[in-house]
Amino acid sequence: MKMTALVYSENELGKLDGKVANGLVRHSEKYDIVGVIDSTKKGQDAGEYLDGTKNGMPVFSSIDHAITSLNQIPQYFIYGIAPLESFLNEDQRNVIIHAMKSGMNIVNGLPEFFTEDEEFVQNAAKYSVTISDIRKPPARKDLHIFSGKIHAIKTPVITVFGTDCAVGKRTTAVKLVEALKGEGIDAVFISTGQTGLLQGSKYGIAIDVLSSGFSTGEVENAILNAVESENPDIIIVEGQGALSHPAFTSSTAIIRGALPKAIIVQHPPKRINHCDYPAIAMPTLASEIHLIETFSNSEVIAITINHEDMSDQEVDQTVLDYEDEYKLPTTDVLKHGCGKLMKKLFEVFPELAKKSQVPCLVQK
């Protein structure tokens, strides 16, 4: 059975910094998310608030409100906010300690490691709860450098990149894996960030806390492990940041470690400036595609849209415009699903089409 968990996302549910909570509301194989804390949306259904469809996941105003309403103490308290400034203020620290006092084990996705915080460690011992730092890397002796073995992998490896951070790369990757599995394709997801690991990904590591010497090797190693353990039909790798973004180097490690056979690019058409960097203008989709293809020596085969600040009509028109301009299949997976992506994958990798249990999809 899944472990019950309460996700903290005060004032951030549905926003960019609430991406960890947003991801867990949409998908979790590891935890049974029994509620979200965000006093600004209290009383609402988290699924309906995010995507317009109720999922029975209530939004509470506080820890006490959640425990009283649920009539139980969830097993885990997940810190679901991922801000640029990763250090907690005093109020946020008090929330974590209150969760410990309430009897919940703490799951932390920040690069500020709670297991290295004396006050948190003392309180965890006092209240007999555990602390898990999802982004804390393994010991140096357990990390991997690039081996080159990825060159021998025959399994198609696809990466989902983007034009910025927090544009939905992981969401698109997870949705695509789910859709492929639904068609009888053995697809595996490789996580490269904390949310994917929290959602229950079997393979991957949060690479943004690793030194460059190990980032490439850890991406490669995750793929090698997936191939050895499951011999899947296809592997979908989550991207991080953006290749053009000056604040991130993760994309270079993912390209070098995964050696993708094809790439999908996610873009928010209405976003003007980079997330958390208002002085830096967003790149154009054309420039990002050119940069990705040049650096990776691979091909962008599809475009996916992040519909933030867009109406349904604007999404539909943008799909038409992009397909006309770029001659690439374009979709919003949250609104229109992954049919176009799978059809393109079947065209690029004909061996996948032979394994599909839904021939009509291949023929469309």
Tab-separated table of N, CA and C in Angstrom, residues 188-318:
chain	number	residue	atom	x	y	z
A	188	VAL	N	9.874	3.388	-19.874
A	188	VAL	CA	10.458	3.678	-18.565
A	188	VAL	C	10.772	5.172	-18.479
A	189	PHE	N	10.474	5.745	-17.328
A	189	PHE	CA	10.746	7.156	-17.060
A	189	PHE	C	12.014	7.292	-16.240
A	190	ILE	N	12.890	8.198	-16.658
A	190	ILE	CA	14.106	8.511	-15.911
A	190	ILE	C	13.944	9.901	-15.308
A	191	SER	N	13.965	9.976	-13.991
A	191	SER	CA	13.826	11.265	-13.319
A	191	SER	C	15.189	11.915	-13.128
A	192	THR	N	15.228	13.233	-13.319
A	192	THR	CA	16.468	13.967	-13.073
A	192	THR	C	16.256	15.073	-12.043
A	193	GLY	N	15.093	15.059	-11.380
A	193	GLY	CA	14.780	16.066	-10.371
A	193	GLY	C	14.012	15.474	-9.216
A	194	GLN	N	13.810	16.282	-8.179
A	194	GLN	CA	13.226	15.773	-6.943
A	194	GLN	C	11.774	15.348	-7.088
A	195	THR	N	10.998	16.045	-7.906
A	195	THR	CA	9.560	15.724	-7.982
A	195	THR	C	9.343	14.343	-8.579
A	196	GLY	N	10.077	14.035	-9.641
A	196	GLY	CA	9.944	12.712	-10.243
A	196	GLY	C	10.304	11.601	-9.267
A	197	LEU	N	11.320	11.840	-8.454
A	197	LEU	CA	11.700	10.849	-7.443
A	197	LEU	C	10.607	10.718	-6.387
A	198	LEU	N	10.018	11.857	-5.983
A	198	LEU	CA	8.927	11.824	-5.017
A	198	LEU	C	7.701	11.115	-5.581
A	199	GLN	N	7.505	11.241	-6.874
A	199	GLN	CA	6.364	10.575	-7.505
A	199	GLN	C	6.556	9.067	-7.576
A	200	GLY	N	7.771	8.610	-7.364
A	200	GLY	CA	8.011	7.171	-7.324
A	200	GLY	C	8.851	6.622	-8.453
A	201	SER	N	9.551	7.482	-9.191
A	201	SER	CA	10.399	6.988	-10.270
A	201	SER	C	11.433	6.004	-9.737
A	202	LYS	N	11.571	4.866	-10.424
A	202	LYS	CA	12.516	3.836	-10.004
A	202	LYS	C	13.950	4.183	-10.397
A	203	TYR	N	14.087	5.046	-11.391
A	203	TYR	CA	15.421	5.333	-11.923
A	203	TYR	C	15.667	6.838	-11.966
A	204	GLY	N	16.875	7.215	-11.587
A	204	GLY	CA	17.248	8.609	-11.693
A	204	GLY	C	17.813	9.174	-10.406
A	205	ILE	N	18.153	10.449	-10.476
A	205	ILE	CA	18.756	11.154	-9.357
A	205	ILE	C	18.550	12.641	-9.608
A	206	ALA	N	18.496	13.433	-8.542
A	206	ALA	CA	18.417	14.886	-8.684
A	206	ALA	C	19.805	15.387	-9.063
A	207	ILE	N	19.995	15.709	-10.324
A	207	ILE	CA	21.356	15.976	-10.795
A	207	ILE	C	21.834	17.393	-10.514
A	208	ASP	N	20.918	18.306	-10.146
A	208	ASP	CA	21.353	19.694	-9.980
A	208	ASP	C	22.220	19.904	-8.741
A	209	VAL	N	22.285	18.925	-7.852
A	209	VAL	CA	23.140	19.061	-6.675
A	209	VAL	C	24.472	18.322	-6.854
A	210	LEU	N	24.678	17.737	-8.023
A	210	LEU	CA	25.914	17.005	-8.288
A	210	LEU	C	26.927	17.904	-8.977
A	211	SER	N	28.196	17.601	-8.787
A	211	SER	CA	29.227	18.293	-9.543
A	211	SER	C	29.149	17.830	-10.991
A	212	SER	N	29.649	18.658	-11.889
A	212	SER	CA	29.537	18.345	-13.312
A	212	SER	C	30.197	17.019	-13.672
A	213	GLY	N	31.222	16.655	-12.936
A	213	GLY	CA	31.916	15.415	-13.231
A	213	GLY	C	31.072	14.167	-13.014
A	214	PHE	N	30.057	14.272	-12.171
A	214	PHE	CA	29.206	13.117	-11.886
A	214	PHE	C	27.824	13.210	-12.533
A	215	SER	N	27.393	14.403	-12.915
A	215	SER	CA	26.042	14.556	-13.460
A	215	SER	C	25.843	13.710	-14.715
A	216	THR	N	26.775	13.815	-15.637
A	216	THR	CA	26.666	13.042	-16.869
A	216	THR	C	26.677	11.548	-16.583
A	217	GLY	N	27.563	11.126	-15.698
A	217	GLY	CA	27.663	9.707	-15.363
A	217	GLY	C	26.428	9.170	-14.684
A	218	GLU	N	25.786	9.967	-13.841
A	218	GLU	CA	24.592	9.502	-13.146
A	218	GLU	C	23.399	9.381	-14.094
A	219	VAL	N	23.293	10.281	-15.074
A	219	VAL	CA	22.240	10.143	-16.081
A	219	VAL	C	22.471	8.871	-16.890
A	220	GLU	N	23.697	8.678	-17.330
A	220	GLU	CA	24.020	7.465	-18.074
A	220	GLU	C	23.733	6.224	-17.237
A	221	ASN	N	24.145	6.242	-15.981
A	221	ASN	CA	23.978	5.078	-15.122
A	221	ASN	C	22.509	4.726	-14.910
A	222	ALA	N	21.655	5.747	-14.772
A	222	ALA	CA	20.223	5.487	-14.589
A	222	ALA	C	19.653	4.768	-15.806
A	223	ILE	N	20.074	5.187	-16.984
A	223	ILE	CA	19.592	4.541	-18.214
A	223	ILE	C	20.127	3.119	-18.313
A	224	LEU	N	21.390	2.935	-18.004
A	224	LEU	CA	21.973	1.590	-18.038
A	224	LEU	C	21.263	0.658	-17.067
A	225	ASN	N	20.941	1.162	-15.882
A	225	ASN	CA	20.222	0.348	-14.897
A	225	ASN	C	18.837	-0.035	-15.399
A	226	ALA	N	18.152	0.916	-16.032
A	226	ALA	CA	16.815	0.634	-16.552
A	226	ALA	C	16.859	-0.429	-17.643
A	227	VAL	N	17.844	-0.320	-18.516
A	227	VAL	CA	17.978	-1.306	-19.597
A	227	VAL	C	18.307	-2.678	-19.041
A	228	GLU	N	19.228	-2.725	-18.089
A	228	GLU	CA	19.622	-4.016	-17.514
A	228	GLU	C	18.477	-4.662	-16.741
A	229	SER	N	17.716	-3.850	-16.006
A	229	SER	CA	16.665	-4.403	-15.149
A	229	SER	C	15.396	-4.751	-15.911
A	230	GLU	N	15.051	-3.939	-16.925
A	230	GLU	CA	13.736	-4.103	-17.547
A	230	GLU	C	13.765	-4.286	-19.066
A	231	ASN	N	14.883	-3.984	-19.704
A	231	ASN	CA	14.969	-4.063	-21.153
A	231	ASN	C	13.722	-3.445	-21.807
A	232	PRO	N	13.458	-2.178	-21.544
A	232	PRO	CA	12.225	-1.559	-22.030
A	232	PRO	C	12.251	-1.309	-23.535
A	233	ASP	N	11.074	-0.998	-24.078
A	233	ASP	CA	10.973	-0.669	-25.493
A	233	ASP	C	11.453	0.754	-25.778
A	234	ILE	N	11.304	1.638	-24.806
A	234	ILE	CA	11.682	3.027	-24.977
A	234	ILE	C	11.939	3.656	-23.606
A	235	ILE	N	12.824	4.635	-23.545
A	235	ILE	CA	13.156	5.321	-22.298
A	235	ILE	C	12.907	6.821	-22.491
A	236	ILE	N	12.159	7.415	-21.560
A	236	ILE	CA	11.857	8.845	-21.603
A	236	ILE	C	12.590	9.518	-20.454
A	237	VAL	N	13.459	10.480	-20.776
A	237	VAL	CA	14.283	11.156	-19.774
A	237	VAL	C	13.760	12.572	-19.553
A	238	GLU	N	13.572	12.926	-18.306
A	238	GLU	CA	13.133	14.266	-17.932
A	238	GLU	C	14.263	15.272	-18.101
A	239	GLY	N	13.965	16.407	-18.705
A	239	GLY	CA	14.934	17.482	-18.814
A	239	GLY	C	14.907	18.378	-17.595
A	240	GLN	N	15.921	19.225	-17.480
A	240	GLN	CA	16.007	20.193	-16.380
A	240	GLN	C	16.374	21.559	-16.942
A	241	GLY	N	15.752	22.606	-16.396
A	241	GLY	CA	16.086	23.955	-16.822
A	241	GLY	C	15.894	24.119	-18.315
A	242	ALA	N	16.856	24.736	-18.958
A	242	ALA	CA	16.865	24.893	-20.410
A	242	ALA	C	18.308	24.998	-20.856
A	243	LEU	N	18.592	24.479	-22.020
A	243	LEU	CA	19.971	24.486	-22.503
A	243	LEU	C	20.492	25.912	-22.645
A	244	SER	N	19.619	26.845	-22.985
A	244	SER	CA	20.038	28.229	-23.183
A	244	SER	C	20.063	29.035	-21.890
A	245	HIS	N	19.516	28.502	-20.808
A	245	HIS	CA	19.367	29.269	-19.576
A	245	HIS	C	20.711	29.399	-18.852
A	246	PRO	N	21.146	30.616	-18.555
A	246	PRO	CA	22.465	30.783	-17.935
A	246	PRO	C	22.563	30.262	-16.509
A	247	ALA	N	21.435	30.018	-15.853
A	247	ALA	CA	21.477	29.560	-14.460
A	247	ALA	C	21.549	28.045	-14.334
A	248	PHE	N	21.447	27.327	-15.446
A	248	PHE	CA	21.392	25.868	-15.384
A	248	PHE	C	22.418	25.226	-16.307
A	249	THR	N	23.073	24.193	-15.801
A	249	THR	CA	23.956	23.390	-16.646
A	249	THR	C	23.444	21.952	-16.778
A	250	SER	N	22.309	21.665	-16.138
A	250	SER	CA	21.790	20.296	-16.107
A	250	SER	C	21.503	19.747	-17.494
A	251	SER	N	21.019	20.603	-18.394
A	251	SER	CA	20.655	20.118	-19.729
A	251	SER	C	21.850	19.536	-20.466
A	252	THR	N	23.019	20.140	-20.284
A	252	THR	CA	24.207	19.615	-20.972
A	252	THR	C	24.555	18.224	-20.466
A	253	ALA	N	24.417	18.014	-19.156
A	253	ALA	CA	24.714	16.690	-18.592
A	253	ALA	C	23.709	15.654	-19.085
A	254	ILE	N	22.453	16.054	-19.210
A	254	ILE	CA	21.422	15.116	-19.667
A	254	ILE	C	21.678	14.717	-21.120
A	255	ILE	N	22.011	15.677	-21.954
A	255	ILE	CA	22.307	15.356	-23.352
A	255	ILE	C	23.513	14.432	-23.457
A	256	ARG	N	24.557	14.754	-22.711
A	256	ARG	CA	25.779	13.950	-22.805
A	256	ARG	C	25.609	12.568	-22.191
A	257	GLY	N	24.846	12.490	-21.101
A	257	GLY	CA	24.672	11.201	-20.445
A	257	GLY	C	23.646	10.314	-21.106
A	258	ALA	N	22.611	10.921	-21.707
A	258	ALA	CA	21.520	10.137	-22.292
A	258	ALA	C	21.720	9.861	-23.777
A	259	LEU	N	22.476	10.719	-24.463
A	259	LEU	CA	22.632	10.620	-25.917
A	259	LEU	C	21.284	10.339	-26.592
A	260	PRO	N	20.333	11.263	-26.432
A	260	PRO	CA	18.975	11.000	-26.925
A	260	PRO	C	18.917	10.789	-28.431
A	261	LYS	N	18.073	9.836	-28.832
A	261	LYS	CA	17.851	9.584	-30.248
A	261	LYS	C	16.884	10.597	-30.843
A	262	ALA	N	16.066	11.219	-29.971
A	262	ALA	CA	15.116	12.236	-30.403
A	262	ALA	C	14.737	13.075	-29.194
A	263	ILE	N	14.226	14.283	-29.458
A	263	ILE	CA	13.945	15.237	-28.380
A	263	ILE	C	12.587	15.892	-28.591
A	264	ILE	N	11.859	16.078	-27.498
A	264	ILE	CA	10.612	16.837	-27.473
A	264	ILE	C	10.884	18.130	-26.707
A	265	VAL	N	10.367	19.241	-27.198
A	265	VAL	CA	10.606	20.537	-26.557
A	265	VAL	C	9.299	21.122	-26.029
A	266	GLN	N	9.306	21.491	-24.760
A	266	GLN	CA	8.145	22.093	-24.101
A	266	GLN	C	8.355	23.605	-24.001
A	267	HIS	N	7.282	24.356	-24.321
A	267	HIS	CA	7.408	25.815	-24.368
A	267	HIS	C	6.144	26.492	-23.849
A	268	PRO	N	6.298	27.552	-23.029
A	268	PRO	CA	5.144	28.345	-22.585
A	268	PRO	C	5.010	29.600	-23.452
A	269	PRO	N	4.125	29.619	-24.426
A	269	PRO	CA	4.071	30.719	-25.396
A	269	PRO	C	3.843	32.097	-24.797
A	270	LYS	N	3.165	32.161	-23.640
A	270	LYS	CA	2.851	33.461	-23.067
A	270	LYS	C	3.917	33.970	-22.089
A	271	ARG	N	4.901	33.158	-21.776
A	271	ARG	CA	5.915	33.583	-20.822
A	271	ARG	C	6.900	34.542	-21.503
A	272	ILE	N	7.082	35.710	-20.905
A	272	ILE	CA	7.919	36.750	-21.501
A	272	ILE	C	9.358	36.677	-21.008
A	273	ASN	N	9.521	36.479	-19.703
A	273	ASN	CA	10.848	36.432	-19.095
A	273	ASN	C	11.049	35.095	-18.389
A	274	HIS	N	12.301	34.738	-18.175
A	274	HIS	CA	12.604	33.481	-17.507
A	274	HIS	C	12.018	33.462	-16.098
A	275	CYS	N	11.518	32.310	-15.712
A	275	CYS	CA	11.010	32.089	-14.356
A	275	CYS	C	12.092	32.451	-13.340
A	276	ASP	N	11.737	33.310	-12.384
A	276	ASP	CA	12.644	33.753	-11.317
A	276	ASP	C	13.742	34.696	-11.796
A	277	TYR	N	13.776	35.003	-13.086
A	277	TYR	CA	14.788	35.916	-13.610
A	277	TYR	C	14.109	36.947	-14.519
A	278	PRO	N	13.393	37.896	-13.936
A	278	PRO	CA	12.606	38.841	-14.736
A	278	PRO	C	13.423	39.727	-15.662
A	279	ALA	N	14.720	39.820	-15.449
A	279	ALA	CA	15.558	40.649	-16.317
A	279	ALA	C	16.054	39.888	-17.541
A	280	ILE	N	15.794	38.576	-17.587
A	280	ILE	CA	16.272	37.756	-18.704
A	280	ILE	C	15.090	37.340	-19.569
A	281	ALA	N	15.079	37.787	-20.805
A	281	ALA	CA	13.981	37.467	-21.715
A	281	ALA	C	14.012	35.989	-22.105
A	282	MET	N	12.840	35.424	-22.320
A	282	MET	CA	12.743	34.050	-22.792
A	282	MET	C	13.366	33.922	-24.182
A	283	PRO	N	13.965	32.784	-24.476
A	283	PRO	CA	14.447	32.554	-25.843
A	283	PRO	C	13.259	32.291	-26.754
A	284	THR	N	13.458	32.435	-28.029
A	284	THR	CA	12.408	32.021	-28.951
A	284	THR	C	12.428	30.504	-29.060
A	285	LEU	N	11.306	29.944	-29.424
A	285	LEU	CA	11.243	28.498	-29.600
A	285	LEU	C	12.197	28.067	-30.714
A	286	ALA	N	12.255	28.866	-31.774
A	286	ALA	CA	13.144	28.532	-32.898
A	286	ALA	C	14.610	28.503	-32.475
A	287	SER	N	15.008	29.474	-31.658
A	287	SER	CA	16.410	29.524	-31.237
A	287	SER	C	16.756	28.361	-30.324
A	288	GLU	N	15.812	27.972	-29.455
A	288	GLU	CA	16.074	26.854	-28.544
A	288	GLU	C	16.172	25.539	-29.304
A	289	ILE	N	15.279	25.361	-30.269
A	289	ILE	CA	15.329	24.140	-31.079
A	289	ILE	C	16.663	24.055	-31.822
A	290	HIS	N	17.088	25.173	-32.393
A	290	HIS	CA	18.367	25.192	-33.118
A	290	HIS	C	19.527	24.856	-32.183
A	291	LEU	N	19.523	25.455	-30.984
A	291	LEU	CA	20.593	25.206	-30.021
A	291	LEU	C	20.604	23.745	-29.589
A	292	ILE	N	19.446	23.204	-29.278
A	292	ILE	CA	19.348	21.806	-28.830
A	292	ILE	C	19.856	20.857	-29.917
A	293	GLU	N	19.396	21.068	-31.134
A	293	GLU	CA	19.785	20.161	-32.211
A	293	GLU	C	21.281	20.276	-32.523
A	294	THR	N	21.808	21.480	-32.431
A	294	THR	CA	23.240	21.670	-32.692
A	294	THR	C	24.091	21.010	-31.618
A	295	PHE	N	23.720	21.219	-30.365
A	295	PHE	CA	24.512	20.686	-29.264
A	295	PHE	C	24.393	19.171	-29.156
A	296	SER	N	23.202	18.649	-29.390
A	296	SER	CA	22.943	17.226	-29.151
A	296	SER	C	23.241	16.350	-30.358
A	297	ASN	N	23.337	16.955	-31.544
A	297	ASN	CA	23.450	16.170	-32.776
A	297	ASN	C	22.279	15.196	-32.901
A	298	SER	N	21.131	15.627	-32.372
A	298	SER	CA	19.907	14.846	-32.458
A	298	SER	C	18.830	15.744	-33.054
A	299	GLU	N	17.605	15.253	-33.096
A	299	GLU	CA	16.530	15.980	-33.781
A	299	GLU	C	15.351	16.207	-32.847
A	300	VAL	N	14.839	17.426	-32.866
A	300	VAL	CA	13.584	17.715	-32.171
A	300	VAL	C	12.452	17.187	-33.045
A	301	ILE	N	11.615	16.313	-32.475
A	301	ILE	CA	10.577	15.659	-33.276
A	301	ILE	C	9.172	16.139	-32.945
A	302	ALA	N	9.015	16.932	-31.869
A	302	ALA	CA	7.675	17.392	-31.493
A	302	ALA	C	7.788	18.563	-30.530
A	303	ILE	N	6.708	19.332	-30.452
A	303	ILE	CA	6.617	20.470	-29.543
A	303	ILE	C	5.431	20.252	-28.615
A	304	THR	N	5.636	20.528	-27.334
A	304	THR	CA	4.526	20.484	-26.382
A	304	THR	C	4.380	21.859	-25.729
A	305	ILE	N	3.160	22.190	-25.391
A	305	ILE	CA	2.838	23.530	-24.914
A	305	ILE	C	2.510	23.519	-23.433
A	306	ASN	N	3.021	24.515	-22.730
A	306	ASN	CA	2.575	24.824	-21.371
A	306	ASN	C	1.540	25.935	-21.517
A	307	HIS	N	0.304	25.668	-21.079
A	307	HIS	CA	-0.797	26.593	-21.356
A	307	HIS	C	-0.988	27.679	-20.291
A	308	GLU	N	0.044	27.975	-19.499
A	308	GLU	CA	-0.115	29.017	-18.492
A	308	GLU	C	-0.546	30.335	-19.144
A	309	ASP	N	-1.570	30.972	-18.541
A	309	ASP	CA	-2.096	32.259	-19.004
A	309	ASP	C	-2.719	32.194	-20.389
A	310	MET	N	-3.085	30.997	-20.850
A	310	MET	CA	-3.673	30.853	-22.176
A	310	MET	C	-5.091	30.315	-22.077
A	311	SER	N	-5.977	30.809	-22.917
A	311	SER	CA	-7.323	30.253	-23.025
A	311	SER	C	-7.273	29.008	-23.896
A	312	ASP	N	-8.326	28.208	-23.870
A	312	ASP	CA	-8.376	27.015	-24.719
A	312	ASP	C	-8.266	27.397	-26.192
A	313	GLN	N	-8.898	28.513	-26.556
A	313	GLN	CA	-8.847	28.957	-27.949
A	313	GLN	C	-7.420	29.337	-28.340
A	314	GLU	N	-6.699	29.976	-27.424
A	314	GLU	CA	-5.321	30.343	-27.705
A	314	GLU	C	-4.429	29.112	-27.842
A	315	VAL	N	-4.680	28.106	-27.010
A	315	VAL	CA	-3.915	26.862	-27.124
A	315	VAL	C	-4.159	26.219	-28.480
A	316	ASP	N	-5.408	26.120	-28.870
A	316	ASP	CA	-5.744	25.489	-30.152
A	316	ASP	C	-5.108	26.240	-31.317
A	317	GLN	N	-5.152	27.563	-31.275
A	317	GLN	CA	-4.575	28.347	-32.368
A	317	GLN	C	-3.053	28.227	-32.383
A	318	THR	N	-2.450	28.203	-31.199
A	318	THR	CA	-0.993	28.062	-31.128
A	318	THR	C	-0.545	26.720	-31.681
